[in-house]
JSON list of C-alpha atoms in Angstrom, two decimals:
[
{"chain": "A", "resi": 29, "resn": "UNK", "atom": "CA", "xyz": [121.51, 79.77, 92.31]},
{"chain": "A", "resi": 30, "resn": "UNK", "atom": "CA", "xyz": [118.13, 79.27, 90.91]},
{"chain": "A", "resi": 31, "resn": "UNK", "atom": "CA", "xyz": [115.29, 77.18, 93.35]},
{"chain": "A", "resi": 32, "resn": "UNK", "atom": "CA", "xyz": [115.01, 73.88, 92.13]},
{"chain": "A", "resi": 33, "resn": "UNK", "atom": "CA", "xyz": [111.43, 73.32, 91.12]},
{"chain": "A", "resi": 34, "resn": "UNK", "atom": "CA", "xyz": [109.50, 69.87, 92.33]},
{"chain": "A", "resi": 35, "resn": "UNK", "atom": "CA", "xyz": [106.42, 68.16, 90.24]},
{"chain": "A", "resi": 36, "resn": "UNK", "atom": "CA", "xyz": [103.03, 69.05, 91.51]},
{"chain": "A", "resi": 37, "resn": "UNK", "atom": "CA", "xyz": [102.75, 65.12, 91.95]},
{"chain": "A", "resi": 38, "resn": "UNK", "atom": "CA", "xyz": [106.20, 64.76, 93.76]},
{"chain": "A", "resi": 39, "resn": "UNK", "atom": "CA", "xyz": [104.42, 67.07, 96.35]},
{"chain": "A", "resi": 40, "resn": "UNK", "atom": "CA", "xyz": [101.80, 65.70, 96.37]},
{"chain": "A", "resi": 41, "resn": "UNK", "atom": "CA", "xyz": [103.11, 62.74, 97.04]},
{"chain": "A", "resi": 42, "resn": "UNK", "atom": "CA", "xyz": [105.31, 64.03, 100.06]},
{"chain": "A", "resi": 43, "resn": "UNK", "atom": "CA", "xyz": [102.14, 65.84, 101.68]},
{"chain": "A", "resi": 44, "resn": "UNK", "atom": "CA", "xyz": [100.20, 62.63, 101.76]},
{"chain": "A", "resi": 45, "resn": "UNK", "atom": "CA", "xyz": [103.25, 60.88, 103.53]},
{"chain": "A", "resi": 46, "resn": "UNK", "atom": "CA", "xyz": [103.30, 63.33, 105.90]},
{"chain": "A", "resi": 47, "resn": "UNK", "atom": "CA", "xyz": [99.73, 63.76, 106.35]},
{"chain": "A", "resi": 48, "resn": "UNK", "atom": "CA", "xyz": [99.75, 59.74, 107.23]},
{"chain": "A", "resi": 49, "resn": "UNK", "atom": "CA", "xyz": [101.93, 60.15, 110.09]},
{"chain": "A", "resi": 50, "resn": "UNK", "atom": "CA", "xyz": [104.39, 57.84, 109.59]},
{"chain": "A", "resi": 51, "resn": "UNK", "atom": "CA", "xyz": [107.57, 59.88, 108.05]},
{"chain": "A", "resi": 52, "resn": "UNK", "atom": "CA", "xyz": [108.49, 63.44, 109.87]},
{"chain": "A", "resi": 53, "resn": "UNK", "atom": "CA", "xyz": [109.77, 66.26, 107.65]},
{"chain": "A", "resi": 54, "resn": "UNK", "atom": "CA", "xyz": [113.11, 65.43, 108.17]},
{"chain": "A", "resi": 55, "resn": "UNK", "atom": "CA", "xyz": [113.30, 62.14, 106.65]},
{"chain": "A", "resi": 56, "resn": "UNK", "atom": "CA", "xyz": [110.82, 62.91, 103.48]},
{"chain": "A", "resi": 57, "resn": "UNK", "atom": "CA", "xyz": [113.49, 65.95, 102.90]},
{"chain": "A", "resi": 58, "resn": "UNK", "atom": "CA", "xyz": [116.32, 63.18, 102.79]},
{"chain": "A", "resi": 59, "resn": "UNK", "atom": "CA", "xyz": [114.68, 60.55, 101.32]},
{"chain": "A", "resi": 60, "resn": "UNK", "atom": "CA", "xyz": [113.06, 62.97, 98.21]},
{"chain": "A", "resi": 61, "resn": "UNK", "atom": "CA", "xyz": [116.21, 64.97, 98.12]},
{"chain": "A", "resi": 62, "resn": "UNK", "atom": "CA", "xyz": [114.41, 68.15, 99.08]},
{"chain": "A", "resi": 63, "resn": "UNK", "atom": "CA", "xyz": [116.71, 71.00, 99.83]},
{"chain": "A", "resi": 64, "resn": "UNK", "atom": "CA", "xyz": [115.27, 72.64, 103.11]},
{"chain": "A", "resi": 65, "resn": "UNK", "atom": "CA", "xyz": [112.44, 71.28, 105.62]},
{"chain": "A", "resi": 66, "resn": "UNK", "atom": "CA", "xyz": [110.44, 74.48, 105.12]},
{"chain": "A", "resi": 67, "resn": "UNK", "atom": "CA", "xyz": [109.42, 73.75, 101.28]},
{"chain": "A", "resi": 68, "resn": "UNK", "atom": "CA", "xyz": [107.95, 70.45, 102.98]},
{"chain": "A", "resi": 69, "resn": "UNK", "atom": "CA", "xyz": [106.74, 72.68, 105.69]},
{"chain": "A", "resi": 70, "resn": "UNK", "atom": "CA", "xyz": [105.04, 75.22, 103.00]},
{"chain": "A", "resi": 71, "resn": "UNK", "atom": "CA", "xyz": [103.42, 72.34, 101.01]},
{"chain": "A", "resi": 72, "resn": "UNK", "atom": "CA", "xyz": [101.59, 71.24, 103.80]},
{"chain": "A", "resi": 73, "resn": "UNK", "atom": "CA", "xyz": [99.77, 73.80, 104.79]},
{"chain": "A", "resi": 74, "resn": "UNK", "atom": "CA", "xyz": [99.08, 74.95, 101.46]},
{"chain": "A", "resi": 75, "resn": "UNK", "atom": "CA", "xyz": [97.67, 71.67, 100.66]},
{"chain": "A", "resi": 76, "resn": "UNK", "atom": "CA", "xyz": [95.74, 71.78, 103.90]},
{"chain": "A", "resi": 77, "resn": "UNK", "atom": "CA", "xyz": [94.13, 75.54, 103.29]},
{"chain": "A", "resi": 78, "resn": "UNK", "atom": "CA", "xyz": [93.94, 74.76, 99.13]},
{"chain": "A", "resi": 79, "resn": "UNK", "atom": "CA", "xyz": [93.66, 71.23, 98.66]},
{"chain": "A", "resi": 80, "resn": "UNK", "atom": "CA", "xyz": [95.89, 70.08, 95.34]},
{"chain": "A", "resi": 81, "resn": "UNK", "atom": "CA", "xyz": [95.76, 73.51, 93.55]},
{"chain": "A", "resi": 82, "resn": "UNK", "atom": "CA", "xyz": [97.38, 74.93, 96.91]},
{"chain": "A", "resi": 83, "resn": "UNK", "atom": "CA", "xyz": [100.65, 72.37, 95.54]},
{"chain": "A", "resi": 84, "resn": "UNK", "atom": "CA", "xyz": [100.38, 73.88, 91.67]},
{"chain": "A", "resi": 85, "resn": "UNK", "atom": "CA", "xyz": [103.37, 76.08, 91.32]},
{"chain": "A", "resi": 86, "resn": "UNK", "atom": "CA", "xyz": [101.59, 79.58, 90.37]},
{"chain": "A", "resi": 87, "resn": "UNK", "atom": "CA", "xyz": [104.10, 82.88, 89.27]},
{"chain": "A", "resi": 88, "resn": "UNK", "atom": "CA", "xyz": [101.59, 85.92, 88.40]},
{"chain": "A", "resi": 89, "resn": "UNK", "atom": "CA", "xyz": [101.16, 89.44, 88.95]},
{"chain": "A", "resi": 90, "resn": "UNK", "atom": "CA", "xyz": [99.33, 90.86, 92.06]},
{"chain": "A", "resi": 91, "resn": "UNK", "atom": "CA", "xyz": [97.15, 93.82, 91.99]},
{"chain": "A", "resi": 92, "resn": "UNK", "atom": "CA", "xyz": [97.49, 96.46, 94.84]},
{"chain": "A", "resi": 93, "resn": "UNK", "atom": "CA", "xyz": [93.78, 95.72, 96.64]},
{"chain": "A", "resi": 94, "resn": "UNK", "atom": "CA", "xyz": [95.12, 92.09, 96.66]},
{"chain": "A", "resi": 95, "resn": "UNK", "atom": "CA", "xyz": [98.24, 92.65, 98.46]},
{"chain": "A", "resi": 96, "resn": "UNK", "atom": "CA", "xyz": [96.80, 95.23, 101.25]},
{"chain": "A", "resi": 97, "resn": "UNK", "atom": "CA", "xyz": [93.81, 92.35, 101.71]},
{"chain": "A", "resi": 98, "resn": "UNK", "atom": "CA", "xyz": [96.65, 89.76, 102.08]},
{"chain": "A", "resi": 99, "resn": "UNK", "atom": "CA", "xyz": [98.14, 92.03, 104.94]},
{"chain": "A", "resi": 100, "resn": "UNK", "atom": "CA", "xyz": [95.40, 93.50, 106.27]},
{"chain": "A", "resi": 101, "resn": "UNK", "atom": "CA", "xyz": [94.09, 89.62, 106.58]},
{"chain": "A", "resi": 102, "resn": "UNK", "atom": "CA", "xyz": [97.36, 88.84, 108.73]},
{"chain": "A", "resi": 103, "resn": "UNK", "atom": "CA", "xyz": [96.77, 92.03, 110.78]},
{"chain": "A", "resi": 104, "resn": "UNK", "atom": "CA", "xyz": [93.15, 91.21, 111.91]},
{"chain": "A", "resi": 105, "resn": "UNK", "atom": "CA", "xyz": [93.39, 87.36, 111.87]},
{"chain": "A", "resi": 106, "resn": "UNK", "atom": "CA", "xyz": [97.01, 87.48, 113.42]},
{"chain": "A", "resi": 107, "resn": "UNK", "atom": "CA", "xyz": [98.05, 85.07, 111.23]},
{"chain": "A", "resi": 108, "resn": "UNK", "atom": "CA", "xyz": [101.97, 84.39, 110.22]},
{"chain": "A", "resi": 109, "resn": "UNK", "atom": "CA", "xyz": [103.07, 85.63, 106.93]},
{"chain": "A", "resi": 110, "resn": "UNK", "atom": "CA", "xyz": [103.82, 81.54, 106.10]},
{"chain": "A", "resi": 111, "resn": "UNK", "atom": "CA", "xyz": [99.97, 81.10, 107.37]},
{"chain": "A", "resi": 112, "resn": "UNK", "atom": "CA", "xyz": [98.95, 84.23, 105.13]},
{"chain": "A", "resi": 113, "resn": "UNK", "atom": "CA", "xyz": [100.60, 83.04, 102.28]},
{"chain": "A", "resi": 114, "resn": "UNK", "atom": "CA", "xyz": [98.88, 78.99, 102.56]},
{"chain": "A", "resi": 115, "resn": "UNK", "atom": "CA", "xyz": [95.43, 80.60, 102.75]},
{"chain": "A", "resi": 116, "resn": "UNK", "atom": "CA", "xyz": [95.96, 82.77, 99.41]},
{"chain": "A", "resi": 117, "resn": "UNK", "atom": "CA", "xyz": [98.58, 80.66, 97.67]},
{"chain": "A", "resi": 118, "resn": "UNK", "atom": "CA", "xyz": [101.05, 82.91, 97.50]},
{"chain": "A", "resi": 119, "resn": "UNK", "atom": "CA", "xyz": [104.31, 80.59, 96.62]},
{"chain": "A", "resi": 120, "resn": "UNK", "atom": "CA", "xyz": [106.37, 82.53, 98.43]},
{"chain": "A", "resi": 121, "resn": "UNK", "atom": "CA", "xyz": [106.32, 83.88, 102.16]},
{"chain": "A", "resi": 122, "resn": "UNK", "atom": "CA", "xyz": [109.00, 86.16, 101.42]},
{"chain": "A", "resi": 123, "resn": "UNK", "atom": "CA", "xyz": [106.73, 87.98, 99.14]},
{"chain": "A", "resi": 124, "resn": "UNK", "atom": "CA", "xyz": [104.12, 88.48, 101.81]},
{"chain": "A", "resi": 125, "resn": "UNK", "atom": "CA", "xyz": [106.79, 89.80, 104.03]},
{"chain": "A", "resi": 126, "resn": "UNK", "atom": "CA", "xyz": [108.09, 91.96, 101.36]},
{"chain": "A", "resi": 127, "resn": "UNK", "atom": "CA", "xyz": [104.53, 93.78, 101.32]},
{"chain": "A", "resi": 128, "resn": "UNK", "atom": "CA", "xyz": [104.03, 93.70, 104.54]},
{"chain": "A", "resi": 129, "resn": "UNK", "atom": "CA", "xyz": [107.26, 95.55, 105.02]},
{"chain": "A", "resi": 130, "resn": "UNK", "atom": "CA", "xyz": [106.28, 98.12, 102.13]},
{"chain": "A", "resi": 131, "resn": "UNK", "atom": "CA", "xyz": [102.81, 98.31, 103.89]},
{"chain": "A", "resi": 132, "resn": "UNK", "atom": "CA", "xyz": [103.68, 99.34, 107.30]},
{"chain": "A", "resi": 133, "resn": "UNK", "atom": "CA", "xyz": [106.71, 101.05, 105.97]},
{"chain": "A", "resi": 134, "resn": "UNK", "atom": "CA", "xyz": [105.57, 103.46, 103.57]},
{"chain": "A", "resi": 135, "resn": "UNK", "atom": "CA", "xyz": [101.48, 103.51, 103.62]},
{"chain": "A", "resi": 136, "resn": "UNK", "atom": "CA", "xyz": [98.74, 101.11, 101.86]},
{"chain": "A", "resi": 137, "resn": "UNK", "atom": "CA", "xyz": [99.12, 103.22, 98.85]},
{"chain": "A", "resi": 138, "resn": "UNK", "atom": "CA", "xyz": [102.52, 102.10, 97.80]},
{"chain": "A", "resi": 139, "resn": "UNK", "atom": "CA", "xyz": [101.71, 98.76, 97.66]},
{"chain": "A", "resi": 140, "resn": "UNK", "atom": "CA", "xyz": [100.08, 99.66, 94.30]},
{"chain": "A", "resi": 141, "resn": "UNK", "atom": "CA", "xyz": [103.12, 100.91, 92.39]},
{"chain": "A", "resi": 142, "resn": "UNK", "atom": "CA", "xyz": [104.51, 98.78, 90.11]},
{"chain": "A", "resi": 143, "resn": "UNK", "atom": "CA", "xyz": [108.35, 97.79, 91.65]},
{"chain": "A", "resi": 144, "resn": "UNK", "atom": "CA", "xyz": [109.58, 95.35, 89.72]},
{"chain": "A", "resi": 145, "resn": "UNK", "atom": "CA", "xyz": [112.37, 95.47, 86.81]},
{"chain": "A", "resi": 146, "resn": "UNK", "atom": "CA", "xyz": [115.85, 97.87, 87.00]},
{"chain": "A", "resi": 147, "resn": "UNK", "atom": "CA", "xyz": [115.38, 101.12, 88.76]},
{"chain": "A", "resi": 148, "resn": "UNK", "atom": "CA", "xyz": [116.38, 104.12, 86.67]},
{"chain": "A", "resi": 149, "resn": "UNK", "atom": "CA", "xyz": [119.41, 105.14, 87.87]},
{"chain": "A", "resi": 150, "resn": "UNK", "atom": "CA", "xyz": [121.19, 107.87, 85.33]},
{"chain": "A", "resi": 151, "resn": "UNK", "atom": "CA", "xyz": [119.48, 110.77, 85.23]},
{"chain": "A", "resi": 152, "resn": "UNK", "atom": "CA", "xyz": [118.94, 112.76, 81.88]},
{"chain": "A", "resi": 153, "resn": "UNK", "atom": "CA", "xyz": [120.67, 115.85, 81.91]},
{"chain": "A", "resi": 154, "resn": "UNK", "atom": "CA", "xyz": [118.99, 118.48, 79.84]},
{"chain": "A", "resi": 155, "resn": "UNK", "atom": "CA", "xyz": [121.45, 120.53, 77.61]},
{"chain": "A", "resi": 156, "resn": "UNK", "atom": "CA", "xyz": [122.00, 123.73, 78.91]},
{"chain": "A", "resi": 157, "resn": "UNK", "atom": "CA", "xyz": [121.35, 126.71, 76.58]},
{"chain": "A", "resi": 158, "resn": "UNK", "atom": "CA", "xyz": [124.13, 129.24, 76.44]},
{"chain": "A", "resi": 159, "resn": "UNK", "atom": "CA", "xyz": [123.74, 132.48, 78.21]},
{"chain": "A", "resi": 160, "resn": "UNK", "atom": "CA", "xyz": [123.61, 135.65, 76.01]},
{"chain": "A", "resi": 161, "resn": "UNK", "atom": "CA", "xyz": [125.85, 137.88, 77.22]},
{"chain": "A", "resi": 162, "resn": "UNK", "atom": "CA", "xyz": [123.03, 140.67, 78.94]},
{"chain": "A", "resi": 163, "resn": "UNK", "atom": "CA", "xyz": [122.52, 137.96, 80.77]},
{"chain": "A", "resi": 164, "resn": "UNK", "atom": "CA", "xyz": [125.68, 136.98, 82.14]},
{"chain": "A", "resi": 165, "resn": "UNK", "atom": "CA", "xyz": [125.95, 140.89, 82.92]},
{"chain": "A", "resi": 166, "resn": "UNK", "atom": "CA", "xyz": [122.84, 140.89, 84.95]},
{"chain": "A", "resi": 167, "resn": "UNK", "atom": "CA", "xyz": [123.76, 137.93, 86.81]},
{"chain": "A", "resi": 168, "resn": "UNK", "atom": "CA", "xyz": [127.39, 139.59, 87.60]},
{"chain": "A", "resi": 169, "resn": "UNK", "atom": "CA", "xyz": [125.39, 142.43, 88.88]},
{"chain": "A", "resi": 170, "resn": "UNK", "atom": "CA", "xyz": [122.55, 140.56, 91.22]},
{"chain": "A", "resi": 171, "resn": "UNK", "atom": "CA", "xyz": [125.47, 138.51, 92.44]},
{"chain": "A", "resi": 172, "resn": "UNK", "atom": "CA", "xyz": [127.54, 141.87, 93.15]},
{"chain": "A", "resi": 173, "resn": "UNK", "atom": "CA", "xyz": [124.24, 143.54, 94.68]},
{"chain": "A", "resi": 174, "resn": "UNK", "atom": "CA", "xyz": [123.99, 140.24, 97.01]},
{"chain": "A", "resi": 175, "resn": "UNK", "atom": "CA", "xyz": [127.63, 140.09, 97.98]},
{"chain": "A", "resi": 176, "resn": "UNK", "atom": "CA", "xyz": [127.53, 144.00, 99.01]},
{"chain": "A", "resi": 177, "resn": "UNK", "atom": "CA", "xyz": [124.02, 143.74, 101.04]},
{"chain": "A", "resi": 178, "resn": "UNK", "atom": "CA", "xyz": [125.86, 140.34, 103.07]},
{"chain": "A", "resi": 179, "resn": "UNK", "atom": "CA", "xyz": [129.13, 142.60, 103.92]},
{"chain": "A", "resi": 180, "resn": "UNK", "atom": "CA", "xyz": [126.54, 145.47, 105.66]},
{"chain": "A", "resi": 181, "resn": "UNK", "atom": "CA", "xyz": [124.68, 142.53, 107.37]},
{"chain": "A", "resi": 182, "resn": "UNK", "atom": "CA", "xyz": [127.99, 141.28, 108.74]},
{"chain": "A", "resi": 183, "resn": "UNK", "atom": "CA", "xyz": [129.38, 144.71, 109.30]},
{"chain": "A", "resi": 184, "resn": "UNK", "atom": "CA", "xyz": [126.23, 145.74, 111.46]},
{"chain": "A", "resi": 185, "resn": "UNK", "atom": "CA", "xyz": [126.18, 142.38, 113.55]},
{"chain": "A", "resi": 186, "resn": "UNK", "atom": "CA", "xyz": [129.22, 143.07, 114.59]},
{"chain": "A", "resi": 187, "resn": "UNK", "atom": "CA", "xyz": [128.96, 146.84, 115.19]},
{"chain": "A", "resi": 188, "resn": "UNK", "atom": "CA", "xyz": [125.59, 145.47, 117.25]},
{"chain": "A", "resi": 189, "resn": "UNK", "atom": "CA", "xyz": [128.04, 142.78, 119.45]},
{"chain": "A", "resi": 190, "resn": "UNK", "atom": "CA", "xyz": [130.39, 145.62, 119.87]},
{"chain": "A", "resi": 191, "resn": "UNK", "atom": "CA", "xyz": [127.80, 147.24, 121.74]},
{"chain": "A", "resi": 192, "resn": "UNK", "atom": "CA", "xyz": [126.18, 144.56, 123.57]},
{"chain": "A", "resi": 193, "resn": "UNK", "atom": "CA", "xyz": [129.51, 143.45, 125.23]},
{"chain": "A", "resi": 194, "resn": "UNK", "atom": "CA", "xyz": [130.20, 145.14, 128.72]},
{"chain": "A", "resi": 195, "resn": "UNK", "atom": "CA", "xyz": [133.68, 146.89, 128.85]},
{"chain": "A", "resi": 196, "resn": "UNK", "atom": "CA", "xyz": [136.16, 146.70, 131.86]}
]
């Protein structure tokens, strides 16, 4: 089910309340019809790192230095991804923890690949040429050669055990 998407001035609007003390998260959530306490939660301290633009609903692309300086800020500030994602408005936290994941996971560098859209999942099979027929006999022979060089192996491993082991 797709989020449901709230009015830069319906935030706004909610912040402020908050902001004056008077109504707790809980109650702005039921009065506004706001599904969860945390988009309340997020608003605020967007608004208080970003002012207004911190409550503009922004979907864009990242580059790769941006999302290791987004993680690498939580690292040395020790700030929460929610904190993290206030200071650069990021929308979403779980994005932030999606990179830091991929960060500490698999290396700074693959933050910079591009990972969104369908991963290719059928493989394309090249046609296979047909053999000619010298070379089906030279493969019969190589196989032959290798078949009769693992029977001596075998045969003088176990001539070698033979040996080894102490009669009664």
């Amino acid at each position: 089910m797709p989020k449901k998407m709230y009015s830069t001035e319906l935030k706004l609007e909610i912040v402020q309340k908050y902001l004056q003390g008077s109504v707790g998260v809980k109650q702005l959530a039921e009065k506004y019809h706001i599904g969860s306490k945390a988009d309340i939660q997020k608003w605020v301290a967007a608004y208080r790192e970003n002012g207004i633009s911190g409550l503009c609903t922004t979907h864009g692309t990242y580059t790769g230095d941006f999302k290791i300086s987004v993680v690498e800020y939580m690292h040395n500030k020790g700030a929460s991804i929610r904190e993290a994602a206030a200071h650069f408005n990021i929308p979403s936290p779980q994005t932030v923890s999606k990179w830091e994941r991929i960060y500490y996971e698999q290396g700074k560098e693959a933050l910079c690949e591009e990972r969104r859209g369908r991963a290719n999942k059928m493989k394309i099979k090249k046609p296979r040429k047909p053999k000619k027929n010298e070379d089906l006999l030279a493969e019969v022979q190589r196989l032959r050669m290798e078949n009769e060089y693992l029977k001596k192996l075998n045969a003088l491993i176990q001539e070698r055990e033979k040996l080894e082991k102490p009669t009664k």
